[in-house]
Amino acid sequence: MGLLFHLGRYALFLKRVFARPEKCKILIKQIFREAEKLGTNSIGIVAIISVFMGAVITLQTAYNIEMPFIPKYTVGLAARDSILLEFSSTIVSLILAGKGGSNIASEIGSMRVTEQIDAIEIMGINSSGYLILPKVLGLVFMMPFLVILSMGIGITGGWLAGSLSGVVSSVDFIYGIRYAFQPFYITYSLVKASVFAFLIATISSYHGYYVEGGSLEVGIASTKAVVVSSIQILLFNLLLTQLLLA
Amino acid sequence: MIEVVNVNKTFHSKQILFDISARFEAGQTNLIIGQSGHGKTVLLKSIVGLHTIDSGQIIYGNEVFSAMDFKEQRNIRKEIGMLFQGSALFDSLSVEENVRFPLDMFSDMCNEEKLDRVNFCLNRVNLENVNKLYPSEISGGMQKRVAIARAIALNPKYLFCDEPNSGLDPKTAIVIDNLIYEITKEYGITTIINTHDMNSVMAIGEKIIYIHQGKKLWEGDKEDIFTATEQSLNDFVFASELFKRIKQKS
Ligand SMILES: Nc1ncnc2c1ncn2[C@@H]1O[C@H](COP(=O)(O)OP(=O)(O)O)[C@@H](O)[C@H]1O
Ligand SMILES: [Mg+2]
């Protein structure tokens, strides 16, 4: 079906997701549960990927600017800026699109095909609001923490790789990461990441919510959720970079 | 009392329900029977508003449900309990939390009152010591009973059951049928049950309507059904050897 059909249905879907919730106490409880499921449980994978990413960026930068008139601390500076500006927010989002996105789509999708969504709806509860709003808020809430964590671990990974391999000394690297530091870079990254978190949660829920059929279709929806969220992340990354940095 | 008036329903330009009218009285078990795939579930879901109908009217008591928007329908929906074909229990919640769910959402009871009500409902469906188990840890028959307990938690005026004994052995099926029947009588509920099971028809069919290819071809009670002249109904009723023999004897 056409792009316009999906865009329209997605917009109407969002309207219902953000309708006034049934009971705030229940909503808050659910947000924490989702934050744990979608955020805290991803700390491990985020840490592993960040440490390697930081290490590789540092080594790459060091080997590429091995010239006598460029000071060594530039490696730290360049690694820091790539991690803060781009890598942490984008990579963490892509990881979460894979892990959280498929989780969300398959959970909502199987609730749809086993009529659990109908069971909620029949009670007069707005099922999209009840099920999906906590996921969106939970993920958007956790994303900044994960990104900051990734930044810290990424830079640490770079420092470790640089000093252990002897490519850049610890002193130079640390001087570099503190040189001309712009706090706005972090704000910029967190804004982007929050938008990505919103996209992941809503797009994946959308694909799960409108599943028709059985478990086979749930699987297909879950794959689609990951692909579409990832593409949207890359697209919005481009847009936001132009908007925020230009 | 629920009334369905000239209801039509189409999916993706394929018409599923054709001009269906019927009346379902309170305090009795109303059955919708017919072969699989002939529109029973679509009719039931249209009556409760999970599908929007193309034309016609759905009336609860003296209110035209089908003309209301979601917000107005909510008041009636709070009086509806529904038992889905696959039970549709929330699999991330325990048995107790499942039955509690409607209470949490809609009642002002305190925790103790809710727990009392949950235990009362679970007792009513003859379940004990399963409160902390999850749906995946109990049998299909028990899942159906939990689903009934959840459906009656808020004292519904209307109860809908989609193939309540599908996937159950004959003995458990009878237990579930009887349970629905008793609850209907006890609380004077307007109960509508979809089934293709002739045993259910004979056990609890007070008023029966027969759906064939999306059309209502017959209505009556379980005594009339053996003398009905409608050919497709006869084919349906006497599909099994058992009922053929009963007919020959009578
Ligand atoms: N959501 C839907 N979208 C499209 N077609 C549907 C939908 N639900 C049911 N149908 C079609 O409606 C017909 C009747 O189905 P159903 O009411 O489930 O039969 P049953 O009598 O077994 O309950 C079937 O042909 C089915 O494919
Ligand atoms: Mg059915």
PDB file of C-alpha atoms in Angstrom, chain B:
ATOM      1  CA  MET B   1     -31.690  -6.623  25.383  1.00  0.00           C
ATOM      2  CA  ILE B   2     -29.650  -6.150  22.248  1.00  0.00           C
ATOM      3  CA  GLU B   3     -31.088  -5.597  18.828  1.00  0.00           C
ATOM      4  CA  VAL B   4     -29.356  -5.792  15.473  1.00  0.00           C
ATOM      5  CA  VAL B   5     -31.174  -4.115  12.581  1.00  0.00           C
ATOM      6  CA  ASN B   6     -30.321  -4.626   8.913  1.00  0.00           C
ATOM      7  CA  VAL B   7     -26.587  -4.815   9.481  1.00  0.00           C
ATOM      8  CA  ASN B   8     -24.199  -4.941   6.516  1.00  0.00           C
ATOM      9  CA  LYS B   9     -20.443  -5.266   6.726  1.00  0.00           C
ATOM     10  CA  THR B  10     -17.813  -5.258   3.998  1.00  0.00           C
ATOM     11  CA  PHE B  11     -14.065  -5.873   4.196  1.00  0.00           C
ATOM     12  CA  HIS B  12     -11.864  -4.699   1.313  1.00  0.00           C
ATOM     13  CA  SER B  13     -14.886  -4.641  -1.016  1.00  0.00           C
ATOM     14  CA  LYS B  14     -15.863  -8.192  -0.028  1.00  0.00           C
ATOM     15  CA  GLN B  15     -19.243  -8.248   1.686  1.00  0.00           C
ATOM     16  CA  ILE B  16     -19.231 -10.456   4.798  1.00  0.00           C
ATOM     17  CA  LEU B  17     -22.573  -9.688   6.464  1.00  0.00           C
ATOM     18  CA  PHE B  18     -25.808  -9.243   4.514  1.00  0.00           C
ATOM     19  CA  ASP B  19     -28.712  -7.369   6.038  1.00  0.00           C
ATOM     20  CA  ILE B  20     -28.740  -9.163   9.380  1.00  0.00           C
ATOM     21  CA  SER B  21     -31.477  -8.444  11.910  1.00  0.00           C
ATOM     22  CA  ALA B  22     -31.944 -10.187  15.233  1.00  0.00           C
ATOM     23  CA  ARG B  23     -33.032  -9.638  18.808  1.00  0.00           C
ATOM     24  CA  PHE B  24     -31.197 -10.993  21.836  1.00  0.00           C
ATOM     25  CA  GLU B  25     -33.086 -11.050  25.132  1.00  0.00           C
ATOM     26  CA  ALA B  26     -31.682 -10.475  28.595  1.00  0.00           C
ATOM     27  CA  GLY B  27     -31.230 -13.373  30.997  1.00  0.00           C
ATOM     28  CA  GLN B  28     -30.949 -15.966  28.271  1.00  0.00           C
ATOM     29  CA  THR B  29     -28.199 -17.581  26.238  1.00  0.00           C
ATOM     30  CA  ASN B  30     -28.493 -16.462  22.638  1.00  0.00           C
ATOM     31  CA  LEU B  31     -26.536 -18.546  20.146  1.00  0.00           C
ATOM     32  CA  ILE B  32     -25.169 -17.567  16.774  1.00  0.00           C
ATOM     33  CA  ILE B  33     -24.410 -20.773  14.911  1.00  0.00           C
ATOM     34  CA  GLY B  34     -22.964 -21.555  11.521  1.00  0.00           C
ATOM     35  CA  GLN B  35     -19.985 -23.033   9.736  1.00  0.00           C
ATOM     36  CA  SER B  36     -16.499 -21.648  10.153  1.00  0.00           C
ATOM     37  CA  GLY B  37     -15.724 -18.653   8.001  1.00  0.00           C
ATOM     38  CA  HIS B  38     -19.358 -17.647   7.492  1.00  0.00           C
ATOM     39  CA  GLY B  39     -19.212 -14.445   9.517  1.00  0.00           C
ATOM     40  CA  LYS B  40     -20.015 -15.291  13.145  1.00  0.00           C
ATOM     41  CA  THR B  41     -16.979 -13.557  14.588  1.00  0.00           C
ATOM     42  CA  VAL B  42     -17.431 -10.545  12.323  1.00  0.00           C
ATOM     43  CA  LEU B  43     -21.058 -10.262  13.480  1.00  0.00           C
ATOM     44  CA  LEU B  44     -20.103 -10.522  17.146  1.00  0.00           C
ATOM     45  CA  LYS B  45     -17.302  -7.980  16.787  1.00  0.00           C
ATOM     46  CA  SER B  46     -19.657  -5.673  14.899  1.00  0.00           C
ATOM     47  CA  ILE B  47     -22.162  -5.871  17.734  1.00  0.00           C
ATOM     48  CA  VAL B  48     -19.548  -4.863  20.303  1.00  0.00           C
ATOM     49  CA  GLY B  49     -18.128  -2.144  18.055  1.00  0.00           C
ATOM     50  CA  LEU B  50     -14.735  -3.676  17.313  1.00  0.00           C
ATOM     51  CA  HIS B  51     -15.739  -3.483  13.653  1.00  0.00           C
ATOM     52  CA  THR B  52     -17.653  -0.481  12.361  1.00  0.00           C
ATOM     53  CA  ILE B  53     -20.653  -1.520  10.320  1.00  0.00           C
ATOM     54  CA  ASP B  54     -21.393  -0.138   6.839  1.00  0.00           C
ATOM     55  CA  SER B  55     -25.108   0.291   7.434  1.00  0.00           C
ATOM     56  CA  GLY B  56     -27.801  -0.742   9.872  1.00  0.00           C
ATOM     57  CA  GLN B  57     -28.100  -0.288  13.621  1.00  0.00           C
ATOM     58  CA  ILE B  58     -26.856  -1.914  16.814  1.00  0.00           C
ATOM     59  CA  ILE B  59     -29.120  -1.154  19.756  1.00  0.00           C
ATOM     60  CA  TYR B  60     -28.363  -1.783  23.443  1.00  0.00           C
ATOM     61  CA  GLY B  61     -31.480  -1.442  25.593  1.00  0.00           C
ATOM     62  CA  ASN B  62     -32.917   1.641  23.931  1.00  0.00           C
ATOM     63  CA  GLU B  63     -29.658   3.316  22.952  1.00  0.00           C
ATOM     64  CA  VAL B  64     -28.370   3.226  19.401  1.00  0.00           C
ATOM     65  CA  PHE B  65     -24.801   2.074  20.042  1.00  0.00           C
ATOM     66  CA  SER B  66     -23.750   2.161  16.391  1.00  0.00           C
ATOM     67  CA  ALA B  67     -24.522   5.881  16.128  1.00  0.00           C
ATOM     68  CA  MET B  68     -22.285   6.829  19.062  1.00  0.00           C
ATOM     69  CA  ASP B  69     -18.653   7.947  18.946  1.00  0.00           C
ATOM     70  CA  PHE B  70     -15.893   6.196  20.907  1.00  0.00           C
ATOM     71  CA  LYS B  71     -16.384   8.363  23.987  1.00  0.00           C
ATOM     72  CA  GLU B  72     -20.133   7.776  24.170  1.00  0.00           C
ATOM     73  CA  GLN B  73     -19.684   4.061  23.514  1.00  0.00           C
ATOM     74  CA  ARG B  74     -17.398   3.815  26.522  1.00  0.00           C
ATOM     75  CA  ASN B  75     -20.300   3.887  28.954  1.00  0.00           C
ATOM     76  CA  ILE B  76     -21.847   0.877  27.316  1.00  0.00           C
ATOM     77  CA  ARG B  77     -18.527  -0.876  26.867  1.00  0.00           C
ATOM     78  CA  LYS B  78     -17.987  -0.811  30.600  1.00  0.00           C
ATOM     79  CA  GLU B  79     -21.066  -3.022  30.847  1.00  0.00           C
ATOM     80  CA  ILE B  80     -19.725  -5.497  28.296  1.00  0.00           C
ATOM     81  CA  GLY B  81     -17.699  -8.581  29.090  1.00  0.00           C
ATOM     82  CA  MET B  82     -16.200 -10.555  26.264  1.00  0.00           C
ATOM     83  CA  LEU B  83     -14.662 -13.974  26.026  1.00  0.00           C
ATOM     84  CA  PHE B  84     -12.438 -14.228  22.962  1.00  0.00           C
ATOM     85  CA  GLN B  85     -11.837 -17.366  20.957  1.00  0.00           C
ATOM     86  CA  GLY B  86      -8.227 -17.706  22.080  1.00  0.00           C
ATOM     87  CA  SER B  87      -8.995 -16.386  25.579  1.00  0.00           C
ATOM     88  CA  ALA B  88      -6.879 -13.272  24.874  1.00  0.00           C
ATOM     89  CA  LEU B  89      -5.434 -13.162  28.371  1.00  0.00           C
ATOM     90  CA  PHE B  90      -2.621 -10.634  28.790  1.00  0.00           C
ATOM     91  CA  ASP B  91       0.407 -12.873  28.777  1.00  0.00           C
ATOM     92  CA  SER B  92       2.633 -10.433  30.615  1.00  0.00           C
ATOM     93  CA  LEU B  93       0.228 -10.423  33.570  1.00  0.00           C
ATOM     94  CA  SER B  94      -0.508 -13.150  36.115  1.00  0.00           C
ATOM     95  CA  VAL B  95      -3.959 -14.709  36.447  1.00  0.00           C
ATOM     96  CA  GLU B  96      -4.768 -12.402  39.332  1.00  0.00           C
ATOM     97  CA  GLU B  97      -3.551  -9.301  37.491  1.00  0.00           C
ATOM     98  CA  ASN B  98      -5.592 -10.304  34.442  1.00  0.00           C
ATOM     99  CA  VAL B  99      -8.835 -10.454  36.413  1.00  0.00           C
ATOM    100  CA  ARG B 100      -7.852  -7.299  38.292  1.00  0.00           C
ATOM    101  CA  PHE B 101      -7.166  -5.379  35.100  1.00  0.00           C
ATOM    102  CA  PRO B 102     -10.703  -4.049  34.511  1.00  0.00           C
ATOM    103  CA  LEU B 103     -10.975  -3.195  38.208  1.00  0.00           C
ATOM    104  CA  ASP B 104      -7.709  -1.261  38.105  1.00  0.00           C
ATOM    105  CA  MET B 105      -8.869   0.660  35.073  1.00  0.00           C
ATOM    106  CA  PHE B 106     -12.438   1.447  36.036  1.00  0.00           C
ATOM    107  CA  SER B 107     -13.239   0.938  39.690  1.00  0.00           C
ATOM    108  CA  ASP B 108     -12.544   3.086  42.705  1.00  0.00           C
ATOM    109  CA  MET B 109     -12.095   0.058  44.920  1.00  0.00           C
ATOM    110  CA  CYS B 110      -9.158  -0.103  47.304  1.00  0.00           C
ATOM    111  CA  ASN B 111      -6.624  -2.895  46.929  1.00  0.00           C
ATOM    112  CA  GLU B 112      -8.329  -5.177  49.412  1.00  0.00           C
ATOM    113  CA  GLU B 113     -11.715  -4.832  47.766  1.00  0.00           C
ATOM    114  CA  LYS B 114     -10.159  -5.534  44.381  1.00  0.00           C
ATOM    115  CA  LEU B 115      -8.478  -8.659  45.672  1.00  0.00           C
ATOM    116  CA  ASP B 116     -11.767  -9.820  47.191  1.00  0.00           C
ATOM    117  CA  ARG B 117     -13.528  -9.271  43.907  1.00  0.00           C
ATOM    118  CA  VAL B 118     -10.789 -11.098  41.977  1.00  0.00           C
ATOM    119  CA  ASN B 119     -11.012 -14.068  44.317  1.00  0.00           C
ATOM    120  CA  PHE B 120     -14.788 -14.043  44.145  1.00  0.00           C
ATOM    121  CA  CYS B 121     -14.681 -14.169  40.323  1.00  0.00           C
ATOM    122  CA  LEU B 122     -12.011 -16.858  40.260  1.00  0.00           C
ATOM    123  CA  ASN B 123     -14.038 -18.867  42.750  1.00  0.00           C
ATOM    124  CA  ARG B 124     -17.124 -18.425  40.625  1.00  0.00           C
ATOM    125  CA  VAL B 125     -15.355 -20.148  37.741  1.00  0.00           C
ATOM    126  CA  ASN B 126     -14.052 -22.822  40.134  1.00  0.00           C
ATOM    127  CA  LEU B 127     -10.401 -21.832  40.062  1.00  0.00           C
ATOM    128  CA  GLU B 128      -8.239 -21.964  43.146  1.00  0.00           C
ATOM    129  CA  ASN B 129      -4.569 -21.452  43.858  1.00  0.00           C
ATOM    130  CA  VAL B 130      -3.742 -20.125  40.422  1.00  0.00           C
ATOM    131  CA  ASN B 131      -3.566 -16.405  41.289  1.00  0.00           C
ATOM    132  CA  LYS B 132       0.166 -16.094  40.814  1.00  0.00           C
ATOM    133  CA  LEU B 133       0.490 -18.284  37.716  1.00  0.00           C
ATOM    134  CA  TYR B 134       0.876 -16.854  34.215  1.00  0.00           C
ATOM    135  CA  PRO B 135      -1.441 -17.726  31.315  1.00  0.00           C
ATOM    136  CA  SER B 136       1.260 -19.837  29.668  1.00  0.00           C
ATOM    137  CA  GLU B 137       1.453 -21.976  32.809  1.00  0.00           C
ATOM    138  CA  ILE B 138      -2.186 -23.113  32.871  1.00  0.00           C
ATOM    139  CA  SER B 139      -4.272 -25.364  30.596  1.00  0.00           C
ATOM    140  CA  GLY B 140      -6.536 -24.136  27.803  1.00  0.00           C
ATOM    141  CA  GLY B 141      -9.660 -24.862  29.832  1.00  0.00           C
ATOM    142  CA  MET B 142      -8.292 -22.926  32.777  1.00  0.00           C
ATOM    143  CA  GLN B 143      -7.380 -20.024  30.494  1.00  0.00           C
ATOM    144  CA  LYS B 144     -10.987 -19.934  29.303  1.00  0.00           C
ATOM    145  CA  ARG B 145     -12.165 -19.825  32.888  1.00  0.00           C
ATOM    146  CA  VAL B 146      -9.780 -17.013  33.775  1.00  0.00           C
ATOM    147  CA  ALA B 147     -11.070 -15.147  30.733  1.00  0.00           C
ATOM    148  CA  ILE B 148     -14.638 -15.621  31.980  1.00  0.00           C
ATOM    149  CA  ALA B 149     -13.586 -14.372  35.411  1.00  0.00           C
ATOM    150  CA  ARG B 150     -12.040 -11.294  33.795  1.00  0.00           C
ATOM    151  CA  ALA B 151     -15.167 -10.752  31.694  1.00  0.00           C
ATOM    152  CA  ILE B 152     -17.473 -10.783  34.730  1.00  0.00           C
ATOM    153  CA  ALA B 153     -15.193  -8.751  37.021  1.00  0.00           C
ATOM    154  CA  LEU B 154     -17.177  -5.549  36.532  1.00  0.00           C
ATOM    155  CA  ASN B 155     -20.616  -7.218  36.713  1.00  0.00           C
ATOM    156  CA  PRO B 156     -21.418  -6.862  33.028  1.00  0.00           C
ATOM    157  CA  LYS B 157     -24.927  -6.523  31.673  1.00  0.00           C
ATOM    158  CA  TYR B 158     -23.832  -8.035  28.392  1.00  0.00           C
ATOM    159  CA  LEU B 159     -21.609 -11.054  27.832  1.00  0.00           C
ATOM    160  CA  PHE B 160     -20.161 -12.079  24.474  1.00  0.00           C
ATOM    161  CA  CYS B 161     -18.451 -15.399  23.888  1.00  0.00           C
ATOM    162  CA  ASP B 162     -16.673 -16.278  20.652  1.00  0.00           C
ATOM    163  CA  GLU B 163     -16.486 -20.062  20.337  1.00  0.00           C
ATOM    164  CA  PRO B 164     -16.098 -20.519  24.098  1.00  0.00           C
ATOM    165  CA  ASN B 165     -15.278 -24.204  23.852  1.00  0.00           C
ATOM    166  CA  SER B 166     -13.107 -24.358  20.752  1.00  0.00           C
ATOM    167  CA  GLY B 167      -9.939 -26.304  21.373  1.00  0.00           C
ATOM    168  CA  LEU B 168     -11.288 -27.975  24.501  1.00  0.00           C
ATOM    169  CA  ASP B 169     -12.043 -31.629  25.137  1.00  0.00           C
ATOM    170  CA  PRO B 170     -15.796 -32.483  25.221  1.00  0.00           C
ATOM    171  CA  LYS B 171     -15.961 -32.711  29.006  1.00  0.00           C
ATOM    172  CA  THR B 172     -14.226 -29.389  29.645  1.00  0.00           C
ATOM    173  CA  ALA B 173     -16.341 -27.869  26.888  1.00  0.00           C
ATOM    174  CA  ILE B 174     -19.509 -28.797  28.776  1.00  0.00           C
ATOM    175  CA  VAL B 175     -18.112 -27.320  31.980  1.00  0.00           C
ATOM    176  CA  ILE B 176     -17.458 -24.000  30.213  1.00  0.00           C
ATOM    177  CA  ASP B 177     -20.884 -24.009  28.532  1.00  0.00           C
ATOM    178  CA  ASN B 178     -22.637 -24.648  31.825  1.00  0.00           C
ATOM    179  CA  LEU B 179     -20.629 -21.976  33.549  1.00  0.00           C
ATOM    180  CA  ILE B 180     -21.690 -19.376  30.989  1.00  0.00           C
ATOM    181  CA  TYR B 181     -25.287 -20.546  31.251  1.00  0.00           C
ATOM    182  CA  GLU B 182     -25.320 -20.345  35.054  1.00  0.00           C
ATOM    183  CA  ILE B 183     -23.732 -16.912  35.125  1.00  0.00           C
ATOM    184  CA  THR B 184     -26.261 -15.671  32.569  1.00  0.00           C
ATOM    185  CA  LYS B 185     -29.139 -16.840  34.742  1.00  0.00           C
ATOM    186  CA  GLU B 186     -27.602 -15.695  38.012  1.00  0.00           C
ATOM    187  CA  TYR B 187     -27.097 -12.099  36.947  1.00  0.00           C
ATOM    188  CA  GLY B 188     -29.725 -11.776  34.223  1.00  0.00           C
ATOM    189  CA  ILE B 189     -27.066 -11.021  31.618  1.00  0.00           C
ATOM    190  CA  THR B 190     -27.776 -10.680  27.905  1.00  0.00           C
ATOM    191  CA  THR B 191     -25.424 -13.353  26.618  1.00  0.00           C
ATOM    192  CA  ILE B 192     -24.509 -13.935  22.978  1.00  0.00           C
ATOM    193  CA  ILE B 193     -22.439 -16.977  22.082  1.00  0.00           C
ATOM    194  CA  ASN B 194     -20.864 -17.925  18.768  1.00  0.00           C
ATOM    195  CA  THR B 195     -20.512 -21.607  18.206  1.00  0.00           C
ATOM    196  CA  HIS B 196     -20.366 -24.330  15.598  1.00  0.00           C
ATOM    197  CA  ASP B 197     -20.698 -27.026  18.235  1.00  0.00           C
ATOM    198  CA  MET B 198     -24.045 -28.868  18.199  1.00  0.00           C
ATOM    199  CA  ASN B 199     -23.420 -30.137  21.720  1.00  0.00           C
ATOM    200  CA  SER B 200     -23.485 -26.539  22.951  1.00  0.00           C
ATOM    201  CA  VAL B 201     -26.620 -25.879  20.961  1.00  0.00           C
ATOM    202  CA  MET B 202     -28.383 -28.775  22.659  1.00  0.00           C
ATOM    203  CA  ALA B 203     -27.025 -27.948  26.103  1.00  0.00           C
ATOM    204  CA  ILE B 204     -27.527 -24.200  26.370  1.00  0.00           C
ATOM    205  CA  GLY B 205     -29.246 -22.940  23.189  1.00  0.00           C
ATOM    206  CA  GLU B 206     -32.275 -20.936  24.272  1.00  0.00           C
ATOM    207  CA  LYS B 207     -32.495 -18.713  21.249  1.00  0.00           C
ATOM    208  CA  ILE B 208     -30.576 -19.634  18.141  1.00  0.00           C
ATOM    209  CA  ILE B 209     -29.875 -17.775  14.951  1.00  0.00           C
ATOM    210  CA  TYR B 210     -28.231 -19.518  12.028  1.00  0.00           C
ATOM    211  CA  ILE B 211     -25.774 -17.671   9.778  1.00  0.00           C
ATOM    212  CA  HIS B 212     -24.844 -18.990   6.368  1.00  0.00           C
ATOM    213  CA  GLN B 213     -22.517 -17.088   4.027  1.00  0.00           C
ATOM    214  CA  GLY B 214     -23.153 -13.915   5.962  1.00  0.00           C
ATOM    215  CA  LYS B 215     -26.954 -14.181   5.832  1.00  0.00           C
ATOM    216  CA  LYS B 216     -29.326 -15.074   8.635  1.00  0.00           C
ATOM    217  CA  LEU B 217     -31.257 -18.018   7.247  1.00  0.00           C
ATOM    218  CA  TRP B 218     -33.101 -19.255  10.314  1.00  0.00           C
ATOM    219  CA  GLU B 219     -33.955 -18.517  13.914  1.00  0.00           C
ATOM    220  CA  GLY B 220     -35.709 -20.485  16.636  1.00  0.00           C
ATOM    221  CA  ASP B 221     -34.997 -22.610  19.677  1.00  0.00           C
ATOM    222  CA  LYS B 222     -33.279 -25.962  20.049  1.00  0.00           C
ATOM    223  CA  GLU B 223     -36.514 -27.910  19.694  1.00  0.00           C
ATOM    224  CA  ASP B 224     -37.441 -26.291  16.370  1.00  0.00           C
ATOM    225  CA  ILE B 225     -34.000 -26.905  14.955  1.00  0.00           C
ATOM    226  CA  PHE B 226     -34.703 -30.584  14.218  1.00  0.00           C
ATOM    227  CA  THR B 227     -37.845 -29.816  12.290  1.00  0.00           C
ATOM    228  CA  ALA B 228     -36.448 -26.860  10.367  1.00  0.00           C
ATOM    229  CA  THR B 229     -36.849 -27.075   6.623  1.00  0.00           C
ATOM    230  CA  GLU B 230     -33.886 -24.879   5.682  1.00  0.00           C
ATOM    231  CA  GLN B 231     -31.611 -27.218   3.718  1.00  0.00           C
ATOM    232  CA  SER B 232     -28.222 -25.716   4.615  1.00  0.00           C
ATOM    233  CA  LEU B 233     -29.203 -25.713   8.297  1.00  0.00           C
ATOM    234  CA  ASN B 234     -30.070 -29.395   8.066  1.00  0.00           C
ATOM    235  CA  ASP B 235     -26.736 -30.098   6.415  1.00  0.00           C
ATOM    236  CA  PHE B 236     -25.044 -28.219   9.244  1.00  0.00           C
ATOM    237  CA  VAL B 237     -26.987 -29.805  12.085  1.00  0.00           C
ATOM    238  CA  PHE B 238     -26.860 -33.336  10.776  1.00  0.00           C
ATOM    239  CA  ALA B 239     -23.282 -33.267   9.592  1.00  0.00           C
ATOM    240  CA  SER B 240     -22.329 -35.655  12.358  1.00  0.00           C
ATOM    241  CA  GLU B 241     -23.309 -39.340  12.373  1.00  0.00           C
ATOM    242  CA  LEU B 242     -24.617 -38.932  15.911  1.00  0.00           C
ATOM    243  CA  PHE B 243     -27.203 -36.320  15.078  1.00  0.00           C
ATOM    244  CA  LYS B 244     -28.192 -38.144  11.884  1.00  0.00           C
ATOM    245  CA  ARG B 245     -29.102 -41.165  14.000  1.00  0.00           C
ATOM    246  CA  ILE B 246     -31.018 -39.045  16.470  1.00  0.00           C
ATOM    247  CA  LYS B 247     -33.042 -37.649  13.608  1.00  0.00           C
ATOM    248  CA  GLN B 248     -33.774 -41.096  12.182  1.00  0.00           C
ATOM    249  CA  LYS B 249     -35.044 -42.267  15.558  1.00  0.00           C
ATOM    250  CA  SER B 250     -37.360 -39.350  16.118  1.00  0.00           C
TER     251      SER B 250
END
